[in-house]
DNA sequence: TTATTAAAAGACAAAAAGGTCTTTTGGTAA
DNA sequence: TTACCAAAAGACCTTTTTGTCTTTTAATAA
């Protein structure tokens, strides 16, 4: 499971990109509300993402967050590495420090292909590609605990 | 990524079962050393596993931990549910509270099959089946930070 | 240039995870 | 029955994660 920061970052970025596609620049309060995350915490996380260089921001009236037009897409893999640190993607698929074909753990044989699928997924998919998918579909709002959300709760690949 | 408790539990249980196969009942100190985990913390975790009913223990001289002979195998899935709580296996493959065929997140289509493989793996494999694999192979010791380990560092399925 | 808006910065606090240690309890063997 | 051994119980501590809030800085519009 990802830590919350990764979860909120992932959801937040996809939401921001989705709004960008509609020529909008959402702010922290809007983002937090739409992705169902704590507002102040969301603000802090978005700040970090800006410092990472993943995202641009503008202060003042009409300000908000947006992706720089020229930049290449941000893969999930890069985002996850940034927010999760060494926790994730530590060589072997299991988080084992020392597990490979020569020193396999008893799960190695069966998990290796799964691991590869995951690697493929997170390196091929990007924040932008996910936002595009949502943009094209325009999902109907769903209700959770008396709140309505139109934005899909993207993304917590966990186990 | 699993929390440490799950990681140590998984490794510890497989190690204990492996020793049981050799008619031994290892104690906390031995287990901790072999799986490279903090001794006191390992003790606490093994205690919890006994309370869960996954494992038996015997106090006093010659005491230690062992699996009750009659009992059915313990699937990884059951163990993980116990140690991780609601964190894991929350319906949808992504940890999304509300994501399915009808309300898919933009990753749903590509992650669903991965998720299924993982579910299959953790429900089919058991502590005992993993221990058997190790038992039959008797892996050569590997060296990590000037320490030698013969027991494979099982199991931290993470992303 | 002033008022307003919104992000940046950073202090602070609460909760959860990770880890340590001491005391108690229940066995074993001599 | 005594000495000893090893797990059980639980108090306690540290670190990390999660979350809140205030102050500062920068941009915009009037």
Coordinates of C-alpha atoms (C1' of nucleotides) in Angstrom, one line a residue:
Chain A
X1 CA 0.0 0.0 0.0
X2 CA 1.1 3.5 -0.7
X3 CA 1.4 6.1 2.0
X4 CA -1.3 8.7 2.0
X5 CA 1.0 11.3 0.5
X6 CA 1.4 9.2 -2.7
X7 CA -2.3 8.5 -2.8
X8 CA -3.3 12.2 -2.5
X9 CA -0.5 13.3 -4.9
X10 CA -1.7 10.8 -7.5
X11 CA -5.3 11.8 -7.2
X12 CA -4.5 15.5 -6.9
X13 CA -2.3 15.6 -10.0
X14 CA -4.8 13.7 -12.2
X15 CA -7.5 16.1 -11.0
X16 CA -5.4 19.2 -11.7
X17 CA -4.5 17.9 -15.2
X18 CA -8.1 17.1 -15.9
X19 CA -9.0 20.7 -15.0
X20 CA -6.1 22.0 -17.1
X21 CA -7.7 20.2 -20.0
X22 CA -10.7 22.4 -19.4
X23 CA -8.5 25.5 -19.2
X24 CA -8.9 25.8 -15.5
X25 CA -6.2 26.1 -12.7
X26 CA -7.7 24.7 -9.5
X27 CA -6.4 25.8 -6.1
X28 CA -5.7 23.8 -3.0
X29 CA -9.2 24.0 -1.5
X30 CA -10.9 22.8 -4.7
X31 CA -8.4 20.0 -5.2
X32 CA -8.7 18.8 -1.6
X33 CA -12.5 18.8 -1.8
X34 CA -12.6 17.0 -5.1
X35 CA -10.2 14.2 -4.2
X36 CA -11.6 13.9 -0.6
X37 CA -8.4 14.8 1.2
X38 CA -7.6 17.1 4.1
X39 CA -7.2 20.7 2.7
X40 CA -4.1 21.8 4.6
X41 CA -2.4 18.5 4.0
X42 CA -3.3 18.7 0.3
X43 CA -1.8 22.1 0.2
X44 CA 1.5 20.9 1.7
X45 CA 1.7 18.0 -0.7
X46 CA 1.0 20.2 -3.7
X47 CA 3.8 22.5 -2.5
X48 CA 6.2 19.6 -2.4
X49 CA 5.2 18.5 -5.9
X50 CA 5.9 22.0 -7.2
X51 CA 9.3 21.8 -5.5
X52 CA 9.9 18.4 -7.2
X53 CA 9.3 20.2 -10.4
X54 CA 6.4 18.0 -11.3
X55 CA 3.9 20.9 -11.2
X56 CA 3.7 24.7 -11.6
X57 CA 1.8 27.1 -9.5
X58 CA 0.7 30.7 -9.6
X59 CA 0.0 32.9 -6.6
X60 CA -2.7 35.5 -6.2
X61 CA -6.0 36.1 -7.8
X62 CA -6.8 33.6 -10.5
X63 CA -3.8 31.5 -9.3
X64 CA -3.7 27.8 -8.8
X65 CA -1.9 24.7 -10.0
X66 CA -1.1 23.6 -13.6
X67 CA 1.2 21.5 -15.7
X68 CA 3.8 23.4 -17.8
X69 CA 2.7 23.0 -21.4
X70 CA 6.1 22.0 -22.9
X71 CA 7.0 19.3 -20.4
X72 CA 6.9 15.6 -21.0
X73 CA 4.4 13.5 -19.2
X74 CA 4.9 12.4 -15.7
X75 CA 4.9 8.6 -15.3
X76 CA 3.4 7.1 -12.2
X77 CA 6.7 5.4 -11.6
X78 CA 8.5 8.7 -11.3
X79 CA 5.9 10.2 -9.0
X80 CA 5.9 7.1 -6.8
X81 CA 9.6 7.1 -6.5
X82 CA 9.5 10.8 -5.4
X83 CA 6.9 10.4 -2.8
X84 CA 7.7 7.0 -1.5
X85 CA 11.5 7.3 -1.4
X86 CA 13.5 4.0 -1.1
X87 CA 10.4 2.2 0.2
X88 CA 9.3 1.3 -3.3
X89 CA 11.0 -0.2 -6.4
X90 CA 13.9 -1.6 -4.4
X91 CA 15.4 -3.8 -7.1
X92 CA 13.7 -7.1 -6.6
X93 CA 9.9 -7.2 -6.9
X94 CA 9.4 -8.2 -3.3
X95 CA 11.2 -5.5 -1.6
X96 CA 13.7 -8.1 -0.7
X97 CA 17.1 -6.7 -0.5
X98 CA 18.7 -9.7 -2.1
X99 CA 16.4 -11.8 -4.2
X100 CA 16.9 -12.8 -7.8
X101 CA 17.1 -15.7 -10.1
X102 CA 20.2 -17.0 -8.2
X103 CA 19.0 -16.3 -4.7
X104 CA 15.2 -16.6 -5.1
X105 CA 12.8 -16.4 -2.2
X106 CA 10.1 -19.1 -2.3
X107 CA 7.7 -16.7 -3.9
X108 CA 10.0 -15.5 -6.5
X109 CA 8.9 -17.7 -9.4
X110 CA 5.3 -16.9 -9.0
X111 CA 5.6 -13.2 -8.2
X112 CA 8.2 -12.2 -10.8
X113 CA 5.7 -12.0 -13.6
X114 CA 3.2 -10.0 -11.5
X115 CA 6.0 -7.7 -10.6
X116 CA 6.8 -7.2 -14.2
X117 CA 3.2 -6.3 -15.1
X118 CA 3.2 -3.7 -12.4
X119 CA 6.5 -2.2 -13.5
X120 CA 5.1 -2.0 -17.0
X121 CA 1.9 -0.4 -15.8
X122 CA 3.5 2.3 -13.7
X123 CA 6.2 3.1 -16.2
X124 CA 3.8 3.4 -19.2
X125 CA 0.9 5.1 -17.6
X126 CA 1.2 8.8 -16.8
X127 CA -0.7 11.4 -14.9
X128 CA -1.6 12.9 -18.2
X129 CA -2.7 9.6 -19.8
X130 CA -5.0 8.9 -16.8
X131 CA -6.5 12.4 -16.9
X132 CA -7.2 12.0 -20.6
X133 CA -9.1 8.8 -19.9
X134 CA -11.2 10.5 -17.4
X135 CA -11.7 13.5 -19.7
X136 CA -13.0 11.4 -22.5
X137 CA -15.3 9.4 -20.3
X138 CA -16.7 12.1 -18.0
X139 CA -17.9 9.7 -15.4
X140 CA -21.2 10.1 -13.6
X141 CA -20.9 11.3 -10.0
X142 CA -20.9 8.8 -7.3
X143 CA -22.0 9.3 -3.7
X144 CA -19.9 8.4 -0.7
X145 CA -21.1 9.2 2.8
X146 CA -23.6 11.8 1.6
X147 CA -21.0 13.6 -0.5
X148 CA -21.0 13.5 -4.2
X149 CA -17.9 13.0 -6.2
X150 CA -17.6 13.3 -10.0
X151 CA -13.9 12.8 -9.9
X152 CA -12.9 9.1 -9.7
X153 CA -11.0 8.1 -6.7
X154 CA -7.9 7.3 -8.6
X155 CA -5.4 5.1 -7.6
X156 CA -4.1 3.3 -4.7
X157 CA -2.3 0.3 -6.0
X158 CA -1.5 -1.4 -2.9
X159 CA -0.6 -4.9 -2.2
Chain B
X1 CA 4.3 -2.2 0.6
X2 CA 3.5 -4.2 3.8
X3 CA 4.1 -2.8 7.2
X4 CA 7.0 -4.2 9.0
X5 CA 4.8 -6.4 11.2
X6 CA 3.5 -8.3 8.2
X7 CA 7.0 -8.6 6.8
X8 CA 8.5 -10.0 10.0
X9 CA 5.4 -12.2 10.6
X10 CA 5.7 -13.7 7.1
X11 CA 9.4 -14.4 7.4
X12 CA 9.2 -15.6 10.9
X13 CA 6.4 -18.0 10.3
X14 CA 8.1 -19.5 7.3
X15 CA 11.3 -19.9 9.3
X16 CA 9.5 -21.5 12.2
X17 CA 7.7 -24.0 9.9
X18 CA 11.0 -24.8 8.2
X19 CA 12.5 -25.6 11.6
X20 CA 9.4 -27.6 12.6
X21 CA 10.1 -29.8 9.5
X22 CA 13.4 -30.5 11.1
X23 CA 11.8 -31.3 14.4
X24 CA 12.9 -28.2 16.0
X25 CA 11.0 -25.4 17.9
X26 CA 12.9 -22.1 17.6
X27 CA 12.5 -19.4 20.1
X28 CA 12.2 -15.6 19.7
X29 CA 15.9 -14.9 19.8
X30 CA 16.7 -17.5 17.1
X31 CA 13.9 -16.4 14.9
X32 CA 14.8 -12.8 15.1
X33 CA 18.4 -13.5 14.3
X34 CA 17.6 -15.7 11.3
X35 CA 15.1 -13.3 9.7
X36 CA 17.1 -10.3 10.5
X37 CA 14.5 -8.5 12.6
X38 CA 14.8 -6.8 16.0
X39 CA 14.5 -9.4 18.8
X40 CA 12.1 -7.7 21.1
X41 CA 9.9 -6.6 18.3
X42 CA 9.9 -10.1 16.9
X43 CA 8.9 -11.5 20.2
X44 CA 5.9 -9.2 20.4
X45 CA 4.8 -10.1 16.9
X46 CA 5.1 -13.8 17.5
X47 CA 3.0 -13.4 20.6
X48 CA 0.3 -11.7 18.6
X49 CA 0.4 -14.5 16.0
X50 CA -0.1 -17.0 18.8
X51 CA -3.1 -15.0 20.0
X52 CA -4.4 -15.0 16.5
X53 CA -4.3 -18.7 16.7
X54 CA -1.9 -19.1 13.8
X55 CA 0.8 -20.5 15.9
X56 CA 1.4 -22.5 19.1
X57 CA 4.0 -21.8 21.7
X58 CA 5.6 -23.6 24.7
X59 CA 7.2 -21.9 27.6
X60 CA 10.2 -23.0 29.6
X61 CA 13.2 -25.1 28.8
X62 CA 13.0 -26.6 25.4
X63 CA 10.2 -24.3 24.6
X64 CA 9.6 -22.3 21.5
X65 CA 7.2 -21.8 18.6
X66 CA 5.5 -24.4 16.4
X67 CA 2.6 -25.1 14.2
X68 CA -0.1 -27.4 15.6
X69 CA 0.1 -30.7 13.6
X70 CA -3.6 -31.1 12.8
X71 CA -4.3 -27.6 11.6
X72 CA -4.9 -26.6 8.0
X73 CA -2.3 -24.5 6.2
X74 CA -2.3 -20.8 6.8
X75 CA -2.7 -18.8 3.5
X76 CA -0.8 -15.6 3.0
X77 CA -4.1 -14.0 2.4
X78 CA -5.3 -14.8 5.9
X79 CA -2.1 -13.8 7.5
X80 CA -2.0 -10.5 5.7
X81 CA -5.6 -9.7 6.5
X82 CA -4.8 -10.3 10.2
X83 CA -1.7 -8.1 10.4
X84 CA -2.6 -5.4 7.9
X85 CA -6.2 -4.9 9.0
X86 CA -8.6 -3.1 6.7
X87 CA -5.6 -1.6 4.9
X88 CA -5.4 -4.4 2.4
X89 CA -7.9 -6.3 0.4
X90 CA -10.5 -3.6 0.5
X91 CA -12.7 -4.9 -2.2
X92 CA -11.4 -3.2 -5.2
X93 CA -7.9 -4.0 -6.4
X94 CA -6.6 -0.5 -5.9
X95 CA -7.6 0.2 -2.4
X96 CA -10.3 2.5 -3.9
X97 CA -13.3 2.4 -1.7
X98 CA -15.6 2.6 -4.7
X99 CA -14.2 1.3 -7.9
X100 CA -15.6 -1.5 -10.0
X101 CA -16.7 -2.2 -13.5
X102 CA -19.4 0.4 -13.3
X103 CA -17.4 3.1 -11.6
X104 CA -13.9 2.3 -12.8
X105 CA -11.0 4.5 -12.0
X106 CA -8.7 5.2 -15.0
X107 CA -6.4 2.5 -14.0
X108 CA -9.0 -0.1 -13.5
X109 CA -8.8 -1.8 -16.9
X110 CA -5.1 -2.4 -16.7
X111 CA -4.8 -3.1 -13.1
X112 CA -7.7 -5.5 -12.6
X113 CA -5.8 -8.5 -14.1
X114 CA -2.7 -7.8 -12.1
X115 CA -4.9 -7.6 -9.0
X116 CA -6.4 -10.9 -9.8
X117 CA -3.0 -12.6 -10.1
X118 CA -2.0 -11.2 -6.8
X119 CA -5.2 -12.5 -5.2
X120 CA -4.6 -15.9 -6.7
X121 CA -1.1 -15.9 -5.4
X122 CA -1.8 -14.9 -1.8
X123 CA -4.8 -17.2 -1.5
X124 CA -3.1 -20.3 -3.0
X125 CA 0.3 -20.0 -1.3
X126 CA 0.6 -20.8 2.3
X127 CA 3.2 -20.4 5.0
X128 CA 3.6 -24.2 4.8
X129 CA 3.9 -24.3 1.0
X130 CA 6.6 -21.7 1.1
X131 CA 8.5 -23.5 3.9
X132 CA 8.3 -26.7 1.9
X133 CA 9.9 -25.0 -1.1
X134 CA 12.7 -23.8 1.1
X135 CA 13.1 -27.1 2.7
X136 CA 13.5 -29.0 -0.5
X137 CA 16.0 -26.5 -1.9
X138 CA 18.2 -25.8 1.0
X139 CA 19.6 -22.6 -0.3
X140 CA 23.1 -21.7 0.1
X141 CA 23.8 -18.9 2.6
X142 CA 24.0 -15.3 1.4
X143 CA 26.0 -12.6 2.9
X144 CA 24.5 -9.2 3.8
X145 CA 26.5 -6.6 5.6
X146 CA 29.0 -9.1 6.9
X147 CA 26.3 -11.3 8.3
X148 CA 25.5 -14.7 6.8
X149 CA 21.9 -15.8 6.2
X150 CA 20.9 -19.2 5.1
X151 CA 17.2 -18.4 5.4
X152 CA 15.9 -16.6 2.4
X153 CA 14.5 -13.2 3.1
X154 CA 11.0 -14.1 2.2
X155 CA 8.4 -11.8 1.2
X156 CA 7.6 -8.3 1.0
X157 CA 5.2 -8.0 -1.8
X158 CA 4.9 -4.4 -2.0
X159 CA 3.6 -2.3 -4.8
Chain C
dT1 C1' -0.9 51.8 -4.5
dT2 C1' -4.0 49.3 -2.0
dA3 C1' -7.0 45.6 -1.1
dT4 C1' -7.6 41.1 -2.1
dT5 C1' -6.4 36.6 -3.4
dA6 C1' -3.8 32.3 -3.2
dA7 C1' 0.4 29.8 -2.7
dA8 C1' 4.9 29.2 0.2
dA9 C1' 7.0 28.4 4.4
dG10 C1' 7.3 26.5 8.4
dA11 C1' 5.9 25.7 13.3
dC12 C1' 3.3 22.6 15.7
dA13 C1' 0.3 18.6 17.2
dA14 C1' -1.9 14.0 16.9
dA15 C1' -1.8 9.4 15.5
dA16 C1' 0.3 5.3 13.9
dA17 C1' 4.2 2.4 13.3
dG18 C1' 8.3 0.6 15.0
dG19 C1' 11.1 -0.7 18.6
dT20 C1' 12.9 -1.6 23.7
dC21 C1' 12.8 -3.2 28.2
dT22 C1' 11.1 -5.0 32.7
dT23 C1' 8.1 -7.9 35.2
dT24 C1' 5.1 -11.9 35.4
dT25 C1' 3.7 -16.4 34.3
dG26 C1' 4.0 -21.0 33.2
dG27 C1' 6.7 -24.7 31.9
dT28 C1' 11.1 -28.2 32.3
dA29 C1' 14.6 -30.7 34.3
dA30 C1' 17.5 -31.8 37.9
Chain D
dT1 C1' 10.9 -28.3 45.2
dT2 C1' 14.2 -25.6 43.4
dA3 C1' 16.6 -23.5 39.8
dC4 C1' 16.2 -22.2 35.5
dC5 C1' 14.4 -21.2 31.1
dA6 C1' 11.4 -19.0 27.7
dA7 C1' 7.1 -17.0 26.4
dA8 C1' 3.3 -13.5 27.9
dA9 C1' 2.1 -9.2 29.3
dG10 C1' 2.4 -4.7 29.2
dA11 C1' 4.7 -0.2 30.1
dC12 C1' 7.4 2.9 27.7
dC13 C1' 9.9 5.3 24.1
dT14 C1' 11.2 6.9 19.2
dT15 C1' 10.4 7.8 14.6
dT16 C1' 7.5 8.5 10.8
dT17 C1' 3.3 9.7 8.9
dT18 C1' -0.6 12.5 8.9
dG19 C1' -2.7 16.6 9.7
dT20 C1' -3.5 21.6 11.3
dC21 C1' -2.7 26.3 11.6
dT22 C1' -0.4 30.9 11.3
dT23 C1' 2.6 34.0 9.0
dT24 C1' 4.8 35.5 4.9
dT25 C1' 5.3 36.2 0.0
dA26 C1' 3.8 37.1 -4.5
dA27 C1' 0.4 38.0 -8.0
dT28 C1' -3.8 40.4 -9.7
dA29 C1' -7.4 43.7 -10.2
dA30 C1' -9.5 47.9 -9.0

